[in-house]
Amino acid sequence: MNRRHFLGFATGGMVAATAGAPSISEAGELFMTTETSYALTRPAYIDQSHLVVRDLALVSGFYQSMLGLKVIEKTASGEVLGVGGQPLLTLTTAGNAAIAPRNAAGLFHTAFLMPDRTELARWLRHAAHNNVVLDGASDHLVSEAIYLSDPEGNGIEIYADRPHQGWKFHQDGMVEMATQRLDLQALYDSAPDERWDGMAQGTAIGHLHLQVGDIPQADAFYRDVLGLKLMARYPGASFFATGGYHHHLAANIWNSRGAGPRADNMTGLSDYKIRFNDKATLDAAVSKLDALEINSEKRDGGVFLRDPWGIGLTLSA
């Protein structure tokens, strides 16, 4: 399959663009490189994610060769992968690990945020040259995103934000988002013709998207307990953030309506870390946990707890 046919095939199942939506060439002019991504400068952001896998070598190899992450640390049961020495993704395995059902609560996708649009285009060029199978691609107005899955079905998003100054907000503070067709061929054509050496310095986990059993319950936990702001709603999904970002966390019931807590030995998302730039915001969240008598414990320099579906999270500053 040649690269042009590959890119055309990858966009074949996408939602058609709304009339009048900006083209990639027009949108591309809005992108700029920043030293630290806006998502990471907010009061809190996603720091790291931890997946349980069955075949560690296979999955780790995929994140290294296809996504360009580097091994930072090896342990008896897993590996820590990241960019520029910054840990982003921990992979562990166990003899009793069982593949999570598609309708189980857990991970919808881990979203890797590129420093700028050029790096997104460079990754796409690498993907096309290495026959990476894409699940889709979308223009969300606030960002451009490409979707795929790792060898065990864990969802992945590779995306670049548009500058936050250009985002549109409603009177209630929610951000304008949409799902429109992304022209992958135009994005590919914008990439520099040069060797790709992996993810660029500054790449981060921009957000995590979760599968949960109930949206009102997710709102009650992530908004009312942890203090994240509800930034957008789709049918069957809520998007949460701090500091006016479009979303650091999302939760949907598209595959998992009614799902209960995860089993201890399930593959997929075990836990993740939320790091607070603002200690006062962290203290407020921890005080709320104590006031509501939600079980938590001090662990790894932070406060560890589980959401209503058994997904672990560590709050730290």
Coordinates of C-alpha atoms in Angstrom, one line a residue:
M1 CA 0.0 0.0 0.0
N2 CA 1.5 3.3 -1.0
R3 CA 1.6 6.2 1.4
R4 CA -1.1 8.2 -0.3
H5 CA -3.5 5.2 -0.4
F6 CA -2.7 4.5 3.2
L7 CA -3.6 8.0 4.3
G8 CA -6.8 8.0 2.2
F9 CA -7.8 4.6 3.7
A10 CA -7.1 5.9 7.3
T11 CA -9.6 8.7 6.9
G12 CA -12.3 6.7 5.1
G13 CA -14.5 6.1 8.2
M14 CA -14.3 9.6 9.6
V15 CA -17.2 11.9 10.2
A16 CA -17.6 14.3 7.3
A17 CA -16.5 17.9 7.9
T18 CA -19.1 20.5 8.8
A19 CA -19.5 23.0 6.0
G20 CA -17.3 26.0 6.4
A21 CA -14.8 24.2 8.7
P22 CA -11.2 25.4 8.4
S23 CA -8.9 23.3 6.2
I24 CA -5.7 21.9 7.5
S25 CA -3.7 24.5 5.6
E26 CA -5.7 27.3 7.1
A27 CA -5.7 25.7 10.6
G28 CA -2.0 25.0 10.4
E29 CA -1.2 28.7 10.5
L30 CA -2.6 28.8 14.0
F31 CA -0.1 26.4 15.4
M32 CA 3.0 27.5 17.3
T33 CA 5.7 25.9 19.3
T34 CA 5.8 26.6 23.1
E35 CA 8.4 25.6 25.5
T36 CA 5.9 24.0 27.9
S37 CA 2.5 22.9 26.6
Y38 CA -0.4 24.9 27.9
A39 CA -2.0 21.7 29.3
L40 CA 0.9 21.3 31.7
T41 CA 0.9 24.9 33.0
R42 CA -2.6 24.6 34.4
P43 CA -3.3 24.2 38.2
A44 CA -3.3 20.4 37.7
Y45 CA -2.4 18.0 34.8
I46 CA -2.0 14.3 33.9
D47 CA 1.6 13.3 34.8
Q48 CA 1.9 9.6 34.1
S49 CA -0.2 6.5 33.3
H50 CA 0.2 2.9 34.2
L51 CA -1.0 0.0 32.0
V52 CA -1.1 -3.7 32.8
V53 CA -0.3 -5.9 29.8
R54 CA -0.1 -9.6 29.0
D55 CA 2.9 -9.4 26.6
L56 CA 5.3 -6.8 27.9
A57 CA 7.9 -7.2 25.1
L58 CA 5.3 -6.8 22.4
V59 CA 3.5 -3.8 23.9
S60 CA 6.7 -2.0 25.0
G61 CA 8.2 -2.6 21.6
F62 CA 5.2 -1.0 19.9
Y63 CA 5.4 2.1 22.1
Q64 CA 9.1 2.4 21.4
S65 CA 9.2 1.7 17.6
M66 CA 5.8 3.2 16.6
L67 CA 5.4 6.0 19.1
G68 CA 9.0 6.8 19.7
L69 CA 9.1 6.5 23.5
K70 CA 12.3 5.4 25.2
V71 CA 12.9 3.0 28.1
I72 CA 13.9 5.0 31.1
E73 CA 13.8 2.2 33.7
K74 CA 13.4 -1.6 33.9
T75 CA 12.0 -3.4 36.9
A76 CA 11.3 -7.1 37.6
S77 CA 7.7 -6.8 36.4
G78 CA 7.8 -4.0 33.8
E79 CA 9.3 -0.9 32.2
V80 CA 8.9 2.9 32.5
L81 CA 8.8 4.7 29.1
G82 CA 9.1 8.4 28.4
V83 CA 10.6 11.2 26.4
G84 CA 13.8 13.1 27.2
G85 CA 14.1 11.3 30.5
Q86 CA 10.6 12.3 31.6
P87 CA 8.5 9.2 32.6
L88 CA 5.1 9.1 30.9
L89 CA 4.0 5.5 30.7
T90 CA 4.6 2.5 33.0
L91 CA 3.9 -1.0 31.6
T92 CA 3.8 -3.9 34.0
T93 CA 2.7 -7.5 33.6
A94 CA 1.8 -10.5 35.8
G95 CA 1.2 -14.2 35.3
N96 CA -2.5 -13.9 36.1
A97 CA -3.2 -10.8 33.9
A98 CA -6.5 -11.3 32.0
I99 CA -7.5 -9.3 29.0
A100 CA -10.2 -6.8 30.0
P101 CA -13.5 -7.1 28.2
R102 CA -14.3 -4.3 25.8
N103 CA -17.2 -3.2 27.9
A104 CA -15.2 -3.0 31.2
A105 CA -14.5 0.3 32.9
G106 CA -10.9 1.5 32.3
L107 CA -9.0 3.2 29.5
F108 CA -10.6 4.6 26.3
H109 CA -7.3 6.2 25.2
T110 CA -4.1 7.7 26.5
A111 CA -3.6 11.0 24.7
F112 CA 0.0 12.0 23.9
L113 CA 0.3 15.7 23.3
M114 CA 2.9 16.8 20.7
P115 CA 4.7 20.1 21.4
D116 CA 3.3 21.6 18.1
R117 CA 1.6 20.7 14.8
T118 CA 4.9 20.1 13.0
E119 CA 5.7 17.2 15.4
L120 CA 2.3 15.8 14.9
A121 CA 2.9 15.8 11.1
R122 CA 6.4 14.3 11.6
W123 CA 4.8 11.4 13.7
L124 CA 2.2 10.9 11.0
R125 CA 4.9 10.7 8.3
H126 CA 6.7 8.1 10.5
A127 CA 3.5 6.1 10.9
A128 CA 2.8 6.1 7.2
H129 CA 6.3 4.9 6.4
N130 CA 5.9 2.1 8.9
N131 CA 2.4 0.9 8.1
V132 CA 0.9 1.9 11.4
V133 CA -2.8 1.1 11.3
L134 CA -4.9 4.1 12.3
D135 CA -8.3 3.9 13.9
G136 CA -9.3 7.4 12.9
A137 CA -8.5 11.1 12.9
S138 CA -10.5 14.2 13.9
D139 CA -10.4 18.0 14.0
H140 CA -11.8 18.9 17.4
L141 CA -11.5 22.7 16.8
V142 CA -9.2 23.0 19.9
S143 CA -6.9 20.3 18.6
E144 CA -6.1 17.9 15.8
A145 CA -6.0 14.2 16.8
I146 CA -5.0 10.9 15.3
Y147 CA -6.2 7.6 16.9
L148 CA -4.8 4.1 17.0
S149 CA -4.5 1.2 19.4
D150 CA -1.6 -0.8 20.8
P151 CA -1.2 -4.6 20.2
E152 CA -3.5 -5.3 23.2
G153 CA -6.2 -2.9 22.2
N154 CA -5.4 0.0 24.5
G155 CA -6.5 3.2 22.8
I156 CA -4.0 5.9 21.9
E157 CA -4.5 9.4 20.7
I158 CA -1.6 11.5 19.2
Y159 CA -2.6 15.1 19.1
A160 CA -1.5 18.8 18.9
D161 CA -3.4 21.7 20.4
R162 CA -4.3 24.8 18.6
P163 CA -3.2 27.9 20.6
H164 CA -5.6 28.4 23.5
Q165 CA -6.1 32.1 22.6
G166 CA -8.1 30.9 19.7
W167 CA -10.4 28.6 21.5
K168 CA -14.1 29.6 21.8
F169 CA -15.8 29.5 25.2
H170 CA -19.6 29.6 26.0
Q171 CA -21.0 31.9 28.7
D172 CA -21.1 29.0 31.2
G173 CA -17.3 28.5 30.8
M174 CA -17.5 25.4 28.6
V175 CA -15.3 25.2 25.6
E176 CA -16.5 24.8 22.0
M177 CA -15.4 21.4 20.7
A178 CA -16.5 19.3 17.7
T179 CA -15.6 16.1 15.8
Q180 CA -14.9 17.0 12.2
R181 CA -12.9 15.3 9.5
L182 CA -9.1 15.7 9.6
D183 CA -7.3 15.9 6.3
L184 CA -4.5 13.4 7.0
Q185 CA -2.9 13.8 3.6
A186 CA -2.5 17.6 4.0
L187 CA -1.0 17.0 7.5
Y188 CA 1.4 14.4 6.1
D189 CA 2.4 16.7 3.2
S190 CA 3.3 19.5 5.8
A191 CA 5.9 17.3 7.5
P192 CA 9.6 18.0 7.0
D193 CA 11.3 15.4 4.9
E194 CA 13.8 14.3 7.5
R195 CA 14.7 11.4 9.7
W196 CA 12.4 10.8 12.7
D197 CA 14.2 10.1 15.9
G198 CA 11.2 9.5 18.2
M199 CA 9.0 11.8 20.2
A200 CA 10.3 15.3 20.6
Q201 CA 11.3 16.9 23.9
G202 CA 8.2 18.3 25.5
T203 CA 5.9 15.5 24.5
A204 CA 3.5 14.8 27.4
I205 CA 0.3 13.0 28.3
G206 CA -2.1 15.8 27.5
H207 CA -5.2 13.9 28.8
L208 CA -6.6 10.6 29.6
H209 CA -10.0 9.4 28.3
L210 CA -11.7 6.8 30.5
Q211 CA -14.5 4.3 30.1
V212 CA -16.9 4.4 33.1
G213 CA -20.2 3.0 34.0
D214 CA -22.3 6.1 34.6
I215 CA -21.8 9.8 33.6
P216 CA -23.6 11.4 36.6
Q217 CA -21.4 9.3 38.9
A218 CA -18.3 10.4 37.0
D219 CA -19.4 14.0 37.3
A220 CA -20.0 13.6 41.0
F221 CA -16.4 12.2 41.5
Y222 CA -14.3 14.2 39.1
R223 CA -16.1 17.5 39.3
D224 CA -17.6 17.5 42.8
V225 CA -15.0 15.5 44.7
L226 CA -11.7 16.2 42.9
G227 CA -12.7 19.8 41.9
L228 CA -12.1 19.5 38.2
K229 CA -14.3 21.8 36.0
L230 CA -16.7 20.4 33.6
M231 CA -15.5 21.8 30.2
A232 CA -17.7 20.0 27.6
R233 CA -20.4 17.4 27.2
Y234 CA -21.0 15.0 24.3
P235 CA -23.8 12.5 24.3
G236 CA -22.6 9.9 26.9
A237 CA -19.4 11.7 27.8
S238 CA -18.1 14.5 30.1
F239 CA -14.8 16.4 29.7
F240 CA -13.0 17.8 32.8
A241 CA -10.0 20.1 33.3
T242 CA -8.3 22.7 35.4
G243 CA -7.4 26.2 34.5
G244 CA -9.4 26.5 31.3
Y245 CA -7.8 23.6 29.3
H246 CA -10.2 21.8 27.0
H247 CA -9.8 18.6 29.0
H248 CA -7.3 16.8 31.2
L249 CA -9.7 13.9 31.8
A250 CA -12.7 12.6 29.9
A251 CA -15.2 9.9 30.8
N252 CA -17.6 8.1 28.5
I253 CA -20.1 5.2 28.6
W254 CA -20.0 4.5 24.8
N255 CA -18.8 0.9 25.4
S256 CA -19.2 0.6 29.2
R257 CA -22.6 1.7 30.3
G258 CA -23.4 0.1 33.6
A259 CA -19.9 -1.2 34.2
G260 CA -18.9 -2.0 37.7
P261 CA -15.5 -1.9 39.4
R262 CA -12.5 -3.4 37.5
A263 CA -11.2 -6.8 38.6
D264 CA -7.7 -6.6 40.2
N265 CA -6.0 -8.7 37.4
M266 CA -7.5 -6.9 34.4
T267 CA -5.2 -5.6 31.7
G268 CA -5.5 -2.0 30.7
L269 CA -5.4 1.1 32.8
S270 CA -4.3 0.3 36.4
D271 CA -3.8 3.9 37.7
Y272 CA -2.5 7.3 36.7
K273 CA -1.0 10.4 38.4
I274 CA -2.4 13.9 38.6
R275 CA 0.2 16.5 39.4
F276 CA -0.7 19.9 40.9
N277 CA 1.2 23.0 40.0
D278 CA -0.8 24.8 42.7
K279 CA -0.4 23.2 46.1
A280 CA -3.5 25.0 47.4
T281 CA -5.6 23.2 44.8
L282 CA -4.1 19.9 45.9
D283 CA -4.8 20.7 49.5
A284 CA -8.4 21.5 48.7
A285 CA -8.9 18.2 46.9
V286 CA -7.3 16.2 49.7
S287 CA -9.5 18.1 52.3
K288 CA -12.6 17.2 50.3
L289 CA -11.6 13.5 50.3
D290 CA -11.2 13.7 54.1
A291 CA -14.5 15.5 54.5
L292 CA -16.4 12.9 52.4
E293 CA -14.6 10.1 54.2
I294 CA -13.3 8.7 50.8
N295 CA -10.6 6.1 51.4
S296 CA -7.1 7.3 50.5
E297 CA -3.5 6.7 51.6
K298 CA -0.2 8.4 51.3
R299 CA 1.9 6.7 48.6
D300 CA 4.8 7.6 46.2
G301 CA 5.0 11.1 47.6
G302 CA 1.3 11.8 47.1
V303 CA -2.2 10.7 48.0
F304 CA -3.5 7.5 46.4
L305 CA -7.2 6.7 46.0
R306 CA -9.5 4.9 43.6
D307 CA -12.4 6.2 41.5
P308 CA -15.8 4.5 41.6
W309 CA -14.7 2.0 39.0
G310 CA -11.5 0.9 40.8
I311 CA -9.1 2.9 38.7
G312 CA -6.3 4.2 40.9
L313 CA -5.0 7.8 40.9
T314 CA -2.3 9.5 42.8
L315 CA -2.6 13.2 43.6
S316 CA 0.7 15.0 44.1
A317 CA 2.4 18.4 43.9

